XYZ file of C-alpha atoms in Angstrom:
433
model
C -1.654 31.638 -27.999
C 0.650 29.090 -29.612
C 4.317 28.738 -28.724
C 6.912 27.775 -31.350
C 7.802 25.014 -28.867
C 5.101 23.268 -26.805
C 4.868 24.481 -23.218
C 4.286 22.047 -20.408
C 3.656 22.970 -16.799
C 4.725 20.787 -13.884
C 3.384 21.473 -10.400
C 5.151 20.025 -7.351
C 3.465 20.215 -3.934
C 4.976 20.361 -0.469
C 5.481 16.600 -0.111
C 7.526 16.464 -3.310
C 9.971 19.120 -2.023
C 9.942 18.240 1.675
C 13.718 17.733 1.954
C 16.943 17.468 -0.055
C 16.239 13.894 -1.181
C 12.797 14.892 -2.452
C 14.255 17.802 -4.431
C 16.849 15.482 -5.992
C 13.958 13.236 -7.043
C 12.201 16.286 -8.525
C 15.350 17.033 -10.520
C 15.351 13.472 -11.913
C 11.697 13.826 -12.951
C 12.423 17.111 -14.719
C 15.391 15.581 -16.512
C 13.534 12.436 -17.608
C 10.022 13.784 -18.255
C 10.441 17.489 -18.920
C 13.226 17.670 -21.479
C 11.090 18.206 -24.604
C 9.765 21.685 -25.375
C 9.509 24.474 -22.820
C 8.893 23.813 -19.126
C 7.417 25.950 -16.351
C 7.670 24.465 -12.855
C 5.267 25.637 -10.129
C 6.414 24.810 -6.591
C 4.695 24.927 -3.198
C 6.261 25.568 0.195
C 8.425 22.721 1.489
C 6.761 20.074 3.652
C 4.844 21.675 6.519
C 6.405 25.135 6.150
C 3.053 26.878 5.598
C 1.765 25.484 8.897
C 4.982 26.581 10.620
C 4.691 30.104 9.226
C 1.062 30.261 10.332
C 2.181 29.405 13.870
C 4.875 32.090 13.839
C 2.429 34.660 12.471
C -0.209 33.897 15.098
C 2.365 34.209 17.870
C 3.584 37.526 16.476
C 0.029 38.851 16.196
C -0.598 37.868 19.814
C 2.596 39.604 20.986
C 4.137 36.296 22.072
C 7.675 34.999 21.589
C 8.132 33.389 18.171
C 11.953 33.225 18.106
C 12.221 29.429 18.416
C 9.761 28.413 15.652
C 11.176 31.121 13.362
C 14.697 29.803 13.962
C 13.472 26.298 13.121
C 12.144 27.551 9.758
C 15.415 29.325 9.025
C 17.602 26.361 10.016
C 15.490 23.910 8.022
C 15.823 25.836 4.749
C 19.519 26.543 5.256
C 20.186 22.865 5.974
C 18.351 21.711 2.827
C 20.244 24.256 0.724
C 23.552 23.068 2.166
C 22.629 19.402 1.594
C 21.984 20.248 -2.054
C 25.209 22.300 -2.271
C 23.216 25.377 -3.347
C 23.649 27.589 -0.279
C 24.408 31.303 -0.609
C 28.136 30.482 -0.365
C 28.002 28.414 -3.560
C 25.302 30.231 -5.561
C 26.319 32.796 -8.159
C 24.476 36.120 -7.706
C 21.776 36.762 -10.316
C 20.205 40.121 -11.073
C 16.752 40.458 -9.532
C 17.003 37.159 -7.630
C 17.309 37.363 -3.824
C 19.628 35.216 -1.767
C 18.340 32.811 0.854
C 19.756 35.061 3.579
C 17.968 38.093 2.136
C 14.591 36.327 2.098
C 15.035 35.122 5.676
C 16.039 38.622 6.763
C 12.974 40.099 5.038
C 10.766 37.590 6.871
C 12.310 38.493 10.226
C 11.978 42.232 9.562
C 8.315 41.930 8.558
C 7.512 40.001 11.720
C 9.370 42.533 13.879
C 7.391 45.443 12.410
C 4.043 43.670 12.090
C 1.129 46.155 12.230
C -1.859 45.341 14.396
C -5.223 44.632 12.799
C -6.009 43.472 9.258
C -5.174 39.883 10.211
C -5.775 38.361 6.771
C -3.801 41.024 4.901
C -0.651 40.571 6.960
C -1.119 36.793 6.978
C -0.542 36.841 3.223
C 2.634 38.917 3.569
C 4.167 36.429 6.035
C 2.953 33.015 4.898
C 4.042 33.710 1.290
C 7.688 33.318 2.311
C 7.256 29.537 2.253
C 6.888 29.518 -1.529
C 9.613 32.123 -2.044
C 12.157 30.100 -0.055
C 11.211 26.766 -1.644
C 11.365 28.021 -5.229
C 14.733 29.696 -4.676
C 16.241 26.424 -3.446
C 14.614 24.338 -6.210
C 15.656 26.776 -8.951
C 19.262 26.646 -7.756
C 19.187 22.850 -7.553
C 17.953 22.652 -11.163
C 20.074 25.485 -12.512
C 16.773 27.024 -13.662
C 15.539 30.609 -13.842
C 13.758 31.828 -10.672
C 10.616 33.836 -11.438
C 8.788 36.024 -8.922
C 5.144 35.474 -9.886
C 3.681 38.179 -7.630
C 4.044 41.145 -10.034
C 2.597 39.014 -12.852
C -0.436 37.267 -11.309
C -2.579 40.321 -10.571
C -5.330 39.941 -7.991
C -7.733 42.139 -6.087
C -7.402 42.798 -2.347
C -9.319 39.725 -1.175
C -6.696 38.569 1.283
C -6.142 34.795 1.636
C -8.238 34.135 -1.463
C -7.185 36.663 -4.067
C -9.385 36.941 -7.146
C -7.441 36.934 -10.390
C -7.599 39.955 -12.704
C -7.546 37.825 -15.844
C -6.957 40.496 -18.536
C -4.031 42.050 -16.647
C -2.547 38.690 -15.674
C -2.769 37.378 -19.237
C -1.128 40.510 -20.603
C 1.656 40.336 -17.993
C 2.413 36.668 -18.638
C 2.329 36.893 -22.420
C 4.653 39.883 -22.339
C 7.158 38.406 -19.876
C 7.234 34.626 -20.100
C 7.972 33.652 -23.741
C 11.449 35.193 -23.722
C 12.281 33.762 -20.287
C 11.025 30.273 -21.198
C 13.072 30.252 -24.390
C 16.245 30.226 -22.249
C 15.378 27.064 -20.301
C 13.205 25.769 -17.459
C 11.556 28.350 -15.190
C 10.686 27.812 -11.513
C 7.979 29.942 -9.909
C 5.725 30.017 -6.867
C 2.328 28.458 -6.481
C -0.345 29.922 -4.182
C 0.783 33.566 -4.607
C -0.359 36.659 -6.455
C -0.042 40.397 -6.029
C -2.122 43.556 -6.015
C -1.596 46.632 -8.184
C -0.233 48.411 -5.096
C 2.469 45.769 -4.575
C 1.019 43.716 -1.720
C 1.272 39.934 -1.775
C -1.936 37.911 -1.868
C -2.517 34.195 -1.515
C -5.006 32.210 -3.585
C -6.370 29.934 -0.838
C -4.796 26.957 0.909
C -3.505 24.322 -1.516
C -3.818 26.947 -4.263
C -0.694 25.950 -6.205
C -2.760 23.738 -8.523
C -4.791 26.810 -9.400
C -1.595 28.764 -10.091
C -0.521 26.141 -12.616
C -3.914 26.391 -14.325
C -3.656 30.202 -14.487
C -0.293 29.999 -16.243
C -1.603 27.272 -18.576
C -4.693 29.249 -19.543
C -2.836 32.491 -20.179
C 0.073 30.935 -22.076
C -1.786 28.233 -24.017
C 0.111 25.343 -22.455
C 0.048 21.889 -24.000
C -0.652 20.216 -20.640
C -0.418 20.558 -16.865
C 1.015 17.752 -14.729
C 0.457 17.662 -10.981
C 3.016 15.430 -9.249
C 1.565 13.821 -6.104
C 2.440 11.081 -3.629
C -0.431 8.942 -4.963
C -0.809 6.920 -8.172
C -3.251 9.386 -9.754
C -6.762 10.600 -9.036
C -8.127 8.003 -6.618
C -11.665 7.416 -5.406
C -10.537 8.133 -1.826
C -7.576 9.273 0.243
C -5.471 6.123 0.792
C -4.354 7.470 4.180
C -7.981 7.262 5.346
C -9.706 4.611 3.238
C -8.569 1.112 2.318
C -8.925 -0.486 -1.128
C -8.745 2.703 -3.176
C -9.333 2.696 -6.943
C -7.435 4.798 -9.491
C -9.430 6.486 -12.237
C -7.473 6.158 -15.536
C -9.372 9.112 -16.992
C -11.996 11.514 -15.669
C -14.004 14.277 -17.317
C -13.558 17.917 -16.363
C -17.121 18.051 -15.016
C -16.736 15.010 -12.776
C -13.438 16.333 -11.407
C -14.909 19.756 -10.662
C -17.647 18.120 -8.603
C -15.170 15.948 -6.678
C -12.975 18.990 -5.959
C -15.985 21.036 -4.890
C -16.934 18.426 -2.306
C -13.403 18.403 -0.920
C -11.321 15.824 -2.800
C -7.805 16.739 -1.698
C -5.961 15.904 -4.921
C -7.219 18.899 -6.952
C -7.852 22.488 -5.847
C -11.487 23.407 -6.699
C -10.599 26.366 -8.956
C -8.087 24.441 -11.057
C -10.317 22.798 -13.632
C -12.307 25.657 -15.167
C -9.368 27.530 -16.788
C -8.074 24.259 -18.237
C -11.497 23.165 -19.510
C -12.031 26.478 -21.301
C -8.813 25.916 -23.258
C -9.196 22.085 -23.474
C -5.836 21.660 -21.724
C -5.472 18.171 -20.224
C -4.535 17.815 -16.571
C -2.335 14.844 -15.711
C -2.101 13.579 -12.129
C 1.032 11.472 -11.670
C 3.093 10.034 -8.832
C 6.505 11.501 -8.052
C 7.227 8.191 -6.304
C 6.624 6.256 -9.557
C 6.982 8.779 -12.397
C 6.713 6.190 -15.167
C 3.282 4.977 -14.006
C 0.204 5.905 -16.008
C -1.520 8.210 -13.513
C -4.830 9.880 -14.418
C -5.747 12.040 -17.388
C -8.423 14.678 -16.753
C -9.816 16.003 -20.012
C -12.922 16.411 -22.158
C -14.076 12.803 -22.301
C -17.072 10.550 -21.809
C -17.073 7.596 -19.467
C -19.522 5.386 -17.673
C -20.452 5.575 -14.018
C -17.288 5.761 -11.950
C -16.548 3.821 -8.780
C -17.988 5.629 -5.740
C -15.712 8.427 -4.519
C -15.334 8.859 -0.746
C -14.424 12.336 0.511
C -13.932 13.430 4.122
C -13.662 16.967 5.453
C -12.528 17.340 9.059
C -12.791 20.241 11.534
C -16.344 21.033 10.493
C -18.949 23.132 12.255
C -22.714 22.677 12.016
C -24.649 25.900 12.630
C -28.451 26.021 12.909
C -30.523 29.218 12.827
C -34.049 29.336 14.218
C -36.404 32.297 13.965
C -36.999 33.684 17.437
C -40.716 34.303 16.887
C -41.339 30.844 15.357
C -42.073 32.302 11.925
C -41.097 30.306 8.866
C -37.550 30.550 7.521
C -38.282 32.764 4.532
C -36.322 34.086 1.591
C -35.757 37.290 3.590
C -34.253 35.279 6.470
C -32.022 33.359 4.092
C -30.823 36.567 2.470
C -29.703 37.851 5.872
C -27.968 34.563 6.783
C -26.197 34.219 3.418
C -25.092 37.841 3.592
C -23.573 37.348 7.044
C -21.821 34.122 5.996
C -20.321 35.895 2.984
C -19.257 38.849 5.124
C -17.271 36.657 7.539
C -16.098 34.437 4.648
C -17.462 31.119 5.861
C -18.073 28.764 2.942
C -21.118 26.503 2.988
C -20.375 22.836 2.309
C -23.882 21.577 3.025
C -27.174 23.275 3.878
C -30.656 22.166 4.829
C -33.815 23.889 6.012
C -37.027 22.997 7.794
C -40.038 25.175 8.541
C -38.394 27.272 11.269
C -34.725 26.247 11.071
C -31.866 26.558 8.583
C -28.596 24.616 9.021
C -25.209 24.958 7.348
C -21.995 22.955 7.571
C -18.799 24.997 7.231
C -15.104 24.749 8.044
C -14.563 25.634 11.696
C -12.881 28.952 12.472
C -13.354 30.262 16.003
C -12.694 33.826 14.854
C -15.128 33.728 11.907
C -17.800 31.857 13.868
C -17.746 34.481 16.607
C -18.133 37.230 13.987
C -21.121 35.348 12.547
C -22.741 35.013 15.961
C -22.236 38.713 16.658
C -23.988 39.563 13.386
C -26.981 37.233 13.718
C -27.693 36.356 17.359
C -30.032 39.343 17.644
C -32.324 37.917 14.948
C -31.988 34.160 15.406
C -31.569 31.537 18.078
C -28.332 29.830 17.053
C -27.157 26.319 17.905
C -23.770 25.067 16.800
C -21.555 22.019 17.113
C -17.844 21.787 16.389
C -15.487 18.828 16.171
C -17.473 17.323 13.293
C -16.713 15.587 10.020
C -18.464 15.869 6.671
C -18.492 12.803 4.437
C -19.466 12.862 0.775
C -20.042 9.838 -1.462
C -20.069 10.723 -5.146
C -21.766 8.105 -7.373
C -23.055 6.328 -4.283
C -24.773 2.976 -4.013
C -26.347 1.149 -1.078
C -23.117 -0.661 -0.174
C -21.051 2.533 -0.114
C -23.581 4.271 2.137
C -23.565 1.325 4.566
C -19.764 1.322 4.580
C -19.499 4.940 5.719
C -22.540 5.375 7.946
C -22.329 2.144 9.937
C -21.663 2.856 13.612
C -21.747 6.641 13.201
C -24.189 9.130 14.705
C -25.494 11.219 11.814
C -26.417 14.790 12.754
C -27.555 15.715 9.257
C -27.783 13.865 5.957
C -28.722 14.725 2.406
C -28.801 12.950 -0.933
C -29.260 13.836 -4.577
C -29.301 11.499 -7.576
C -25.523 11.035 -7.516
C -24.305 12.422 -4.197
C -24.859 11.387 -0.573
C -23.561 13.599 2.249
C -23.731 13.415 6.013
C -22.338 15.240 9.017
C -21.265 13.226 12.049
C -19.262 13.594 15.227
C -15.542 12.986 15.086
C -13.897 10.653 17.578
C -13.886 13.420 20.202
C -16.488 16.169 20.430
C -16.544 18.845 23.108
C -19.185 21.010 21.520
C -22.909 21.388 21.764
C -23.604 24.968 22.687
C -26.833 26.962 22.703
C -26.562 30.716 22.191
């Protein structure tokens, strides 16, 4: 679908809207880099708001007092709005757009009447307020149109990782957005979607990148730009690794593999919708907007510098057949089925004659559900407090750099990728069930 004016999509994450000064910087970027053509701005929750809302939700679910952390969330957003001179006292009412006070009241009411059970479903209803509050403040600061994306991005009922209904979403966006975009910049939420019955869903942590790609795919955008606190797509997280290297350009395929293994710059689902439409993804720094950044597109390049990726809070689970029979396809079918049922994603797996091991993100709740399902059929060992390291495009020097001095619990290599699981600085695990 071609627009009469090219459409660009900017995505700003939590760090780029963490306070009033950051939002003023966002406004400068929009003014200097987003003035040509039409502009859709996708915004995440401010700073660490998602974590704060998770804490409040967990307290509410447990029947504990959450008044203080909820008040901190409220005061933080009100203070930022006042610093930007866009509080409810100064904002002109707009049809269909809530006030800051109304959103905060809705959040408080939902927490006060929180049903028991269905943890993931109600998680989505509460945590989504981070994006709603952030986008309202940013839209007011820019004088832009505020768009509620939830009725437009249709998903199924897979709470915390909603699956997009592409035909319905495309129809909704193509019907609604062109007229709205023709009137000026539009600000909308990342990370969120909605079901046909009106419930809010989330698309997975850090899912705002994916949101931008959904809009781009459905509307035929010219490009998507993700504004980060780094110089572009780097070969490692500069907060963890020294001497990082920026990739000037990277192919879609290479980026998908990096994201799959856990590279934090790009959400894993982001690339496919863009690649299908050949829409370039630009990764640029909101701290240095004029810098080159990285262009992710359909290109060919030589072997890239080794990429170092670390995933923390990992759990290594090993299944052994109780009667010492081989781990067969039938055993694996049972294990994979149970992992899917409790929604534990496998980051690494390895099998021997009578044992099968997987590395997943640690969740005490989901791990216990897994053990309940499988401990009758298998002897299960597990360790928590682990880290998973991946080296993409490895060489001997890069392997030495990461493995030296570490106790490796499991390692695996292919032609281009080396992975290993090791203990973090502190480990209190090591259980036999």
